[in-house]
Amino acid sequence: MIQVGDTLPQHTFMLRQKGEASQPGTDDLFAGKKVVMFAVPGAFTPTCSQAHLPGFVVQADALKAKGVDSIICISVNDSFVMEAWGNASNAEHITMLADGDGAFSDALGLAKQTGTFGGIRSVRYAMIVEDKVVKHLAVEEAGKFEVSSAEAVLAAL
């Protein structure tokens, strides 16, 4: 599993914003930037939609006031789903990043197999990344939502 002090692996993502598709890489998203990235097991799922993403929507200005250049939500969903979820959640200040096949989550050591529920998914976590290096990592225990909230990340900045 990735640890504090490790550099994020190189990866190319799928991203849809305002109906336009792009394929940003790790360097595009993280090089020379202070980024808060949080991962959810699935878009439109209960805890993710009712607590995790909304917390970051509400706290976006406070995070940016602490020097955060961008906020990224990542999930093992396709880019169409991530764009729709972002739109439905008023997440215009959050980059809704698709890890469609789970390869990035797996490379971080933060993937889990859910079988027929949804296959490979990400565990729930939040991290602070500066210039591609992990500075803070908070991984939730299965079924919990405590250490990866927007408020917890704000306290860690």
mmCIF file with all atom_site columns, C-alpha atoms in Angstrom:
data_model
loop_
_atom_site.group_PDB
_atom_site.id
_atom_site.type_symbol
_atom_site.label_atom_id
_atom_site.label_alt_id
_atom_site.label_comp_id
_atom_site.label_asym_id
_atom_site.label_entity_id
_atom_site.label_seq_id
_atom_site.pdbx_PDB_ins_code
_atom_site.Cartn_x
_atom_site.Cartn_y
_atom_site.Cartn_z
_atom_site.occupancy
_atom_site.B_iso_or_equiv
_atom_site.pdbx_formal_charge
_atom_site.auth_seq_id
_atom_site.auth_comp_id
_atom_site.auth_asym_id
_atom_site.auth_atom_id
_atom_site.pdbx_PDB_model_num
ATOM 1   C CA . MET A 1 1   ? 0.000   0.000  0.000   1.00 0.00 ? 1   MET A CA 1
ATOM 2   C CA . ILE A 1 2   ? 1.203   3.500  -0.805  1.00 0.00 ? 2   ILE A CA 1
ATOM 3   C CA . GLN A 1 3   ? 2.584   5.348  2.212   1.00 0.00 ? 3   GLN A CA 1
ATOM 4   C CA . VAL A 1 4   ? 3.314   8.903  3.285   1.00 0.00 ? 4   VAL A CA 1
ATOM 5   C CA . GLY A 1 5   ? 6.501   9.953  1.478   1.00 0.00 ? 5   GLY A CA 1
ATOM 6   C CA . ASP A 1 6   ? 5.817   7.797  -1.591  1.00 0.00 ? 6   ASP A CA 1
ATOM 7   C CA . THR A 1 7   ? 5.395   9.252  -5.072  1.00 0.00 ? 7   THR A CA 1
ATOM 8   C CA . LEU A 1 8   ? 2.154   8.568  -6.904  1.00 0.00 ? 8   LEU A CA 1
ATOM 9   C CA . PRO A 1 9   ? 2.498   6.076  -9.776  1.00 0.00 ? 9   PRO A CA 1
ATOM 10  C CA . GLN A 1 10  ? 2.250   7.276  -13.354 1.00 0.00 ? 10  GLN A CA 1
ATOM 11  C CA . HIS A 1 11  ? -1.234  6.745  -14.703 1.00 0.00 ? 11  HIS A CA 1
ATOM 12  C CA . THR A 1 12  ? -3.538  8.092  -17.397 1.00 0.00 ? 12  THR A CA 1
ATOM 13  C CA . PHE A 1 13  ? -7.099  8.785  -16.300 1.00 0.00 ? 13  PHE A CA 1
ATOM 14  C CA . MET A 1 14  ? -10.381 9.422  -18.063 1.00 0.00 ? 14  MET A CA 1
ATOM 15  C CA . LEU A 1 15  ? -12.068 12.727 -17.315 1.00 0.00 ? 15  LEU A CA 1
ATOM 16  C CA . ARG A 1 16  ? -15.246 14.342 -18.605 1.00 0.00 ? 16  ARG A CA 1
ATOM 17  C CA . GLN A 1 17  ? -15.945 17.968 -17.816 1.00 0.00 ? 17  GLN A CA 1
ATOM 18  C CA . LYS A 1 18  ? -18.729 19.984 -19.415 1.00 0.00 ? 18  LYS A CA 1
ATOM 19  C CA . GLY A 1 19  ? -19.272 17.140 -21.890 1.00 0.00 ? 19  GLY A CA 1
ATOM 20  C CA . GLU A 1 20  ? -15.673 17.142 -23.108 1.00 0.00 ? 20  GLU A CA 1
ATOM 21  C CA . ALA A 1 21  ? -13.406 14.119 -22.684 1.00 0.00 ? 21  ALA A CA 1
ATOM 22  C CA . SER A 1 22  ? -9.724  14.261 -21.782 1.00 0.00 ? 22  SER A CA 1
ATOM 23  C CA . GLN A 1 23  ? -7.039  11.903 -20.563 1.00 0.00 ? 23  GLN A CA 1
ATOM 24  C CA . PRO A 1 24  ? -4.919  13.693 -17.968 1.00 0.00 ? 24  PRO A CA 1
ATOM 25  C CA . GLY A 1 25  ? -1.972  11.899 -16.459 1.00 0.00 ? 25  GLY A CA 1
ATOM 26  C CA . THR A 1 26  ? -0.462  11.923 -13.003 1.00 0.00 ? 26  THR A CA 1
ATOM 27  C CA . ASP A 1 27  ? 1.881   14.773 -13.993 1.00 0.00 ? 27  ASP A CA 1
ATOM 28  C CA . ASP A 1 28  ? -0.995  16.891 -15.348 1.00 0.00 ? 28  ASP A CA 1
ATOM 29  C CA . LEU A 1 29  ? -2.988  16.531 -12.159 1.00 0.00 ? 29  LEU A CA 1
ATOM 30  C CA . PHE A 1 30  ? -0.340  16.552 -9.438  1.00 0.00 ? 30  PHE A CA 1
ATOM 31  C CA . ALA A 1 31  ? 3.033   17.936 -10.622 1.00 0.00 ? 31  ALA A CA 1
ATOM 32  C CA . GLY A 1 32  ? 3.869   21.211 -8.891  1.00 0.00 ? 32  GLY A CA 1
ATOM 33  C CA . LYS A 1 33  ? 0.508   21.284 -7.082  1.00 0.00 ? 33  LYS A CA 1
ATOM 34  C CA . LYS A 1 34  ? -0.941  20.738 -3.639  1.00 0.00 ? 34  LYS A CA 1
ATOM 35  C CA . VAL A 1 35  ? -3.889  18.393 -4.164  1.00 0.00 ? 35  VAL A CA 1
ATOM 36  C CA . VAL A 1 36  ? -6.468  16.823 -1.904  1.00 0.00 ? 36  VAL A CA 1
ATOM 37  C CA . MET A 1 37  ? -7.616  13.528 -3.387  1.00 0.00 ? 37  MET A CA 1
ATOM 38  C CA . PHE A 1 38  ? -10.302 11.373 -1.880  1.00 0.00 ? 38  PHE A CA 1
ATOM 39  C CA . ALA A 1 39  ? -11.618 8.047  -3.103  1.00 0.00 ? 39  ALA A CA 1
ATOM 40  C CA . VAL A 1 40  ? -14.995 6.449  -2.741  1.00 0.00 ? 40  VAL A CA 1
ATOM 41  C CA . PRO A 1 41  ? -16.145 2.887  -3.396  1.00 0.00 ? 41  PRO A CA 1
ATOM 42  C CA . GLY A 1 42  ? -18.782 4.022  -5.873  1.00 0.00 ? 42  GLY A CA 1
ATOM 43  C CA . ALA A 1 43  ? -20.545 7.017  -7.345  1.00 0.00 ? 43  ALA A CA 1
ATOM 44  C CA . PHE A 1 44  ? -24.167 7.469  -6.315  1.00 0.00 ? 44  PHE A CA 1
ATOM 45  C CA . THR A 1 45  ? -23.787 5.047  -3.377  1.00 0.00 ? 45  THR A CA 1
ATOM 46  C CA . PRO A 1 46  ? -25.255 6.049  0.009   1.00 0.00 ? 46  PRO A CA 1
ATOM 47  C CA . THR A 1 47  ? -22.296 7.169  2.172   1.00 0.00 ? 47  THR A CA 1
ATOM 48  C CA . CYS A 1 48  ? -20.444 8.516  -0.848  1.00 0.00 ? 48  CYS A CA 1
ATOM 49  C CA . SER A 1 49  ? -23.402 10.630 -2.014  1.00 0.00 ? 49  SER A CA 1
ATOM 50  C CA . GLN A 1 50  ? -24.833 11.643 1.347   1.00 0.00 ? 50  GLN A CA 1
ATOM 51  C CA . ALA A 1 51  ? -21.638 12.411 3.280   1.00 0.00 ? 51  ALA A CA 1
ATOM 52  C CA . HIS A 1 52  ? -18.255 11.979 1.602   1.00 0.00 ? 52  HIS A CA 1
ATOM 53  C CA . LEU A 1 53  ? -18.590 14.023 -1.608  1.00 0.00 ? 53  LEU A CA 1
ATOM 54  C CA . PRO A 1 54  ? -20.944 16.618 -0.061  1.00 0.00 ? 54  PRO A CA 1
ATOM 55  C CA . GLY A 1 55  ? -18.414 17.328 2.672   1.00 0.00 ? 55  GLY A CA 1
ATOM 56  C CA . PHE A 1 56  ? -15.802 18.272 0.106   1.00 0.00 ? 56  PHE A CA 1
ATOM 57  C CA . VAL A 1 57  ? -18.316 20.342 -1.851  1.00 0.00 ? 57  VAL A CA 1
ATOM 58  C CA . VAL A 1 58  ? -19.109 22.329 1.297   1.00 0.00 ? 58  VAL A CA 1
ATOM 59  C CA . GLN A 1 59  ? -15.452 22.634 2.395   1.00 0.00 ? 59  GLN A CA 1
ATOM 60  C CA . ALA A 1 60  ? -13.946 23.418 -1.039  1.00 0.00 ? 60  ALA A CA 1
ATOM 61  C CA . ASP A 1 61  ? -13.372 27.105 -0.245  1.00 0.00 ? 61  ASP A CA 1
ATOM 62  C CA . ALA A 1 62  ? -11.828 26.314 3.148   1.00 0.00 ? 62  ALA A CA 1
ATOM 63  C CA . LEU A 1 63  ? -9.479  23.770 1.555   1.00 0.00 ? 63  LEU A CA 1
ATOM 64  C CA . LYS A 1 64  ? -8.437  26.235 -1.137  1.00 0.00 ? 64  LYS A CA 1
ATOM 65  C CA . ALA A 1 65  ? -7.865  28.889 1.549   1.00 0.00 ? 65  ALA A CA 1
ATOM 66  C CA . LYS A 1 66  ? -5.287  26.509 3.055   1.00 0.00 ? 66  LYS A CA 1
ATOM 67  C CA . GLY A 1 67  ? -3.307  26.436 -0.188  1.00 0.00 ? 67  GLY A CA 1
ATOM 68  C CA . VAL A 1 68  ? -4.934  23.489 -1.947  1.00 0.00 ? 68  VAL A CA 1
ATOM 69  C CA . ASP A 1 69  ? -4.726  23.917 -5.722  1.00 0.00 ? 69  ASP A CA 1
ATOM 70  C CA . SER A 1 70  ? -7.273  21.250 -6.594  1.00 0.00 ? 70  SER A CA 1
ATOM 71  C CA . ILE A 1 71  ? -9.617  18.706 -5.063  1.00 0.00 ? 71  ILE A CA 1
ATOM 72  C CA . ILE A 1 72  ? -10.009 15.355 -6.799  1.00 0.00 ? 72  ILE A CA 1
ATOM 73  C CA . CYS A 1 73  ? -12.666 12.741 -6.208  1.00 0.00 ? 73  CYS A CA 1
ATOM 74  C CA . ILE A 1 74  ? -11.751 9.372  -7.661  1.00 0.00 ? 74  ILE A CA 1
ATOM 75  C CA . SER A 1 75  ? -13.807 6.234  -8.044  1.00 0.00 ? 75  SER A CA 1
ATOM 76  C CA . VAL A 1 76  ? -13.752 3.009  -10.017 1.00 0.00 ? 76  VAL A CA 1
ATOM 77  C CA . ASN A 1 77  ? -16.519 4.180  -12.319 1.00 0.00 ? 77  ASN A CA 1
ATOM 78  C CA . ASP A 1 78  ? -16.477 5.388  -15.901 1.00 0.00 ? 78  ASP A CA 1
ATOM 79  C CA . SER A 1 79  ? -16.022 9.043  -16.777 1.00 0.00 ? 79  SER A CA 1
ATOM 80  C CA . PHE A 1 80  ? -19.669 9.464  -17.823 1.00 0.00 ? 80  PHE A CA 1
ATOM 81  C CA . VAL A 1 81  ? -20.866 8.313  -14.404 1.00 0.00 ? 81  VAL A CA 1
ATOM 82  C CA . MET A 1 82  ? -18.329 10.517 -12.603 1.00 0.00 ? 82  MET A CA 1
ATOM 83  C CA . GLU A 1 83  ? -19.378 13.572 -14.627 1.00 0.00 ? 83  GLU A CA 1
ATOM 84  C CA . ALA A 1 84  ? -23.080 12.888 -13.985 1.00 0.00 ? 84  ALA A CA 1
ATOM 85  C CA . TRP A 1 85  ? -22.455 12.371 -10.258 1.00 0.00 ? 85  TRP A CA 1
ATOM 86  C CA . GLY A 1 86  ? -20.469 15.595 -10.041 1.00 0.00 ? 86  GLY A CA 1
ATOM 87  C CA . ASN A 1 87  ? -23.223 17.495 -11.850 1.00 0.00 ? 87  ASN A CA 1
ATOM 88  C CA . ALA A 1 88  ? -25.926 15.988 -9.622  1.00 0.00 ? 88  ALA A CA 1
ATOM 89  C CA . SER A 1 89  ? -23.886 16.882 -6.512  1.00 0.00 ? 89  SER A CA 1
ATOM 90  C CA . ASN A 1 90  ? -23.037 20.512 -7.371  1.00 0.00 ? 90  ASN A CA 1
ATOM 91  C CA . ALA A 1 91  ? -19.360 19.518 -7.344  1.00 0.00 ? 91  ALA A CA 1
ATOM 92  C CA . GLU A 1 92  ? -18.198 22.120 -9.868  1.00 0.00 ? 92  GLU A CA 1
ATOM 93  C CA . HIS A 1 93  ? -15.037 22.842 -7.816  1.00 0.00 ? 93  HIS A CA 1
ATOM 94  C CA . ILE A 1 94  ? -14.039 19.175 -7.654  1.00 0.00 ? 94  ILE A CA 1
ATOM 95  C CA . THR A 1 95  ? -12.348 17.169 -10.398 1.00 0.00 ? 95  THR A CA 1
ATOM 96  C CA . MET A 1 96  ? -14.426 13.995 -10.750 1.00 0.00 ? 96  MET A CA 1
ATOM 97  C CA . LEU A 1 97  ? -11.802 11.519 -11.915 1.00 0.00 ? 97  LEU A CA 1
ATOM 98  C CA . ALA A 1 98  ? -12.574 8.072  -13.326 1.00 0.00 ? 98  ALA A CA 1
ATOM 99  C CA . ASP A 1 99  ? -10.411 5.053  -12.520 1.00 0.00 ? 99  ASP A CA 1
ATOM 100 C CA . GLY A 1 100 ? -12.516 2.968  -14.871 1.00 0.00 ? 100 GLY A CA 1
ATOM 101 C CA . ASP A 1 101 ? -10.726 -0.356 -14.562 1.00 0.00 ? 101 ASP A CA 1
ATOM 102 C CA . GLY A 1 102 ? -9.388  0.163  -11.041 1.00 0.00 ? 102 GLY A CA 1
ATOM 103 C CA . ALA A 1 103 ? -5.775  0.081  -12.218 1.00 0.00 ? 103 ALA A CA 1
ATOM 104 C CA . PHE A 1 104 ? -4.784  3.249  -10.333 1.00 0.00 ? 104 PHE A CA 1
ATOM 105 C CA . SER A 1 105 ? -6.471  2.094  -7.119  1.00 0.00 ? 105 SER A CA 1
ATOM 106 C CA . ASP A 1 106 ? -4.725  -1.261 -7.512  1.00 0.00 ? 106 ASP A CA 1
ATOM 107 C CA . ALA A 1 107 ? -1.341  0.410  -8.129  1.00 0.00 ? 107 ALA A CA 1
ATOM 108 C CA . LEU A 1 108 ? -1.817  2.341  -4.874  1.00 0.00 ? 108 LEU A CA 1
ATOM 109 C CA . GLY A 1 109 ? -2.642  -0.884 -3.048  1.00 0.00 ? 109 GLY A CA 1
ATOM 110 C CA . LEU A 1 110 ? -6.028  0.627  -2.190  1.00 0.00 ? 110 LEU A CA 1
ATOM 111 C CA . ALA A 1 111 ? -8.294  -1.570 -4.307  1.00 0.00 ? 111 ALA A CA 1
ATOM 112 C CA . LYS A 1 112 ? -10.665 -4.172 -2.974  1.00 0.00 ? 112 LYS A CA 1
ATOM 113 C CA . GLN A 1 113 ? -12.597 -6.958 -4.635  1.00 0.00 ? 113 GLN A CA 1
ATOM 114 C CA . THR A 1 114 ? -16.338 -6.799 -3.992  1.00 0.00 ? 114 THR A CA 1
ATOM 115 C CA . GLY A 1 115 ? -17.389 -9.764 -6.104  1.00 0.00 ? 115 GLY A CA 1
ATOM 116 C CA . THR A 1 116 ? -20.824 -9.514 -7.636  1.00 0.00 ? 116 THR A CA 1
ATOM 117 C CA . PHE A 1 117 ? -21.537 -6.220 -5.809  1.00 0.00 ? 117 PHE A CA 1
ATOM 118 C CA . GLY A 1 118 ? -19.365 -4.316 -8.267  1.00 0.00 ? 118 GLY A CA 1
ATOM 119 C CA . GLY A 1 119 ? -16.087 -6.110 -8.850  1.00 0.00 ? 119 GLY A CA 1
ATOM 120 C CA . ILE A 1 120 ? -12.935 -4.126 -8.146  1.00 0.00 ? 120 ILE A CA 1
ATOM 121 C CA . ARG A 1 121 ? -13.525 -0.931 -6.162  1.00 0.00 ? 121 ARG A CA 1
ATOM 122 C CA . SER A 1 122 ? -11.408 1.530  -4.253  1.00 0.00 ? 122 SER A CA 1
ATOM 123 C CA . VAL A 1 123 ? -11.324 1.546  -0.497  1.00 0.00 ? 123 VAL A CA 1
ATOM 124 C CA . ARG A 1 124 ? -12.444 4.841  1.042   1.00 0.00 ? 124 ARG A CA 1
ATOM 125 C CA . TYR A 1 125 ? -9.529  7.174  1.725   1.00 0.00 ? 125 TYR A CA 1
ATOM 126 C CA . ALA A 1 126 ? -8.275  10.726 1.516   1.00 0.00 ? 126 ALA A CA 1
ATOM 127 C CA . MET A 1 127 ? -4.773  12.002 0.885   1.00 0.00 ? 127 MET A CA 1
ATOM 128 C CA . ILE A 1 128 ? -2.892  15.235 0.598   1.00 0.00 ? 128 ILE A CA 1
ATOM 129 C CA . VAL A 1 129 ? -0.388  15.197 -2.257  1.00 0.00 ? 129 VAL A CA 1
ATOM 130 C CA . GLU A 1 130 ? 2.287   17.812 -2.904  1.00 0.00 ? 130 GLU A CA 1
ATOM 131 C CA . ASP A 1 131 ? 4.107   17.640 -6.237  1.00 0.00 ? 131 ASP A CA 1
ATOM 132 C CA . LYS A 1 132 ? 3.098   13.963 -6.647  1.00 0.00 ? 132 LYS A CA 1
ATOM 133 C CA . VAL A 1 133 ? 4.365   13.003 -3.146  1.00 0.00 ? 133 VAL A CA 1
ATOM 134 C CA . VAL A 1 134 ? 1.907   11.745 -0.526  1.00 0.00 ? 134 VAL A CA 1
ATOM 135 C CA . LYS A 1 135 ? 2.081   14.008 2.536   1.00 0.00 ? 135 LYS A CA 1
ATOM 136 C CA . HIS A 1 136 ? -0.973  12.687 4.396   1.00 0.00 ? 136 HIS A CA 1
ATOM 137 C CA . LEU A 1 137 ? -2.933  9.453  3.968   1.00 0.00 ? 137 LEU A CA 1
ATOM 138 C CA . ALA A 1 138 ? -6.091  8.461  5.823   1.00 0.00 ? 138 ALA A CA 1
ATOM 139 C CA . VAL A 1 139 ? -7.539  5.063  4.904   1.00 0.00 ? 139 VAL A CA 1
ATOM 140 C CA . GLU A 1 140 ? -10.889 4.062  6.342   1.00 0.00 ? 140 GLU A CA 1
ATOM 141 C CA . GLU A 1 141 ? -11.546 0.723  7.958   1.00 0.00 ? 141 GLU A CA 1
ATOM 142 C CA . ALA A 1 142 ? -14.142 -1.304 6.078   1.00 0.00 ? 142 ALA A CA 1
ATOM 143 C CA . GLY A 1 143 ? -17.621 0.144  6.548   1.00 0.00 ? 143 GLY A CA 1
ATOM 144 C CA . LYS A 1 144 ? -16.361 3.281  8.321   1.00 0.00 ? 144 LYS A CA 1
ATOM 145 C CA . PHE A 1 145 ? -16.427 6.968  7.424   1.00 0.00 ? 145 PHE A CA 1
ATOM 146 C CA . GLU A 1 146 ? -14.320 8.881  9.924   1.00 0.00 ? 146 GLU A CA 1
ATOM 147 C CA . VAL A 1 147 ? -10.745 9.709  8.927   1.00 0.00 ? 147 VAL A CA 1
ATOM 148 C CA . SER A 1 148 ? -11.286 10.591 5.252   1.00 0.00 ? 148 SER A CA 1
ATOM 149 C CA . SER A 1 149 ? -13.896 13.323 5.656   1.00 0.00 ? 149 SER A CA 1
ATOM 150 C CA . ALA A 1 150 ? -13.345 16.853 4.406   1.00 0.00 ? 150 ALA A CA 1
ATOM 151 C CA . GLU A 1 151 ? -13.202 18.060 8.024   1.00 0.00 ? 151 GLU A CA 1
ATOM 152 C CA . ALA A 1 152 ? -10.494 15.512 8.867   1.00 0.00 ? 152 ALA A CA 1
ATOM 153 C CA . VAL A 1 153 ? -8.460  16.592 5.836   1.00 0.00 ? 153 VAL A CA 1
ATOM 154 C CA . LEU A 1 154 ? -8.838  20.258 6.798   1.00 0.00 ? 154 LEU A CA 1
ATOM 155 C CA . ALA A 1 155 ? -7.505  19.435 10.261  1.00 0.00 ? 155 ALA A CA 1
ATOM 156 C CA . ALA A 1 156 ? -4.487  17.698 8.668   1.00 0.00 ? 156 ALA A CA 1
ATOM 157 C CA . LEU A 1 157 ? -3.549  20.689 6.474   1.00 0.00 ? 157 LEU A CA 1
#
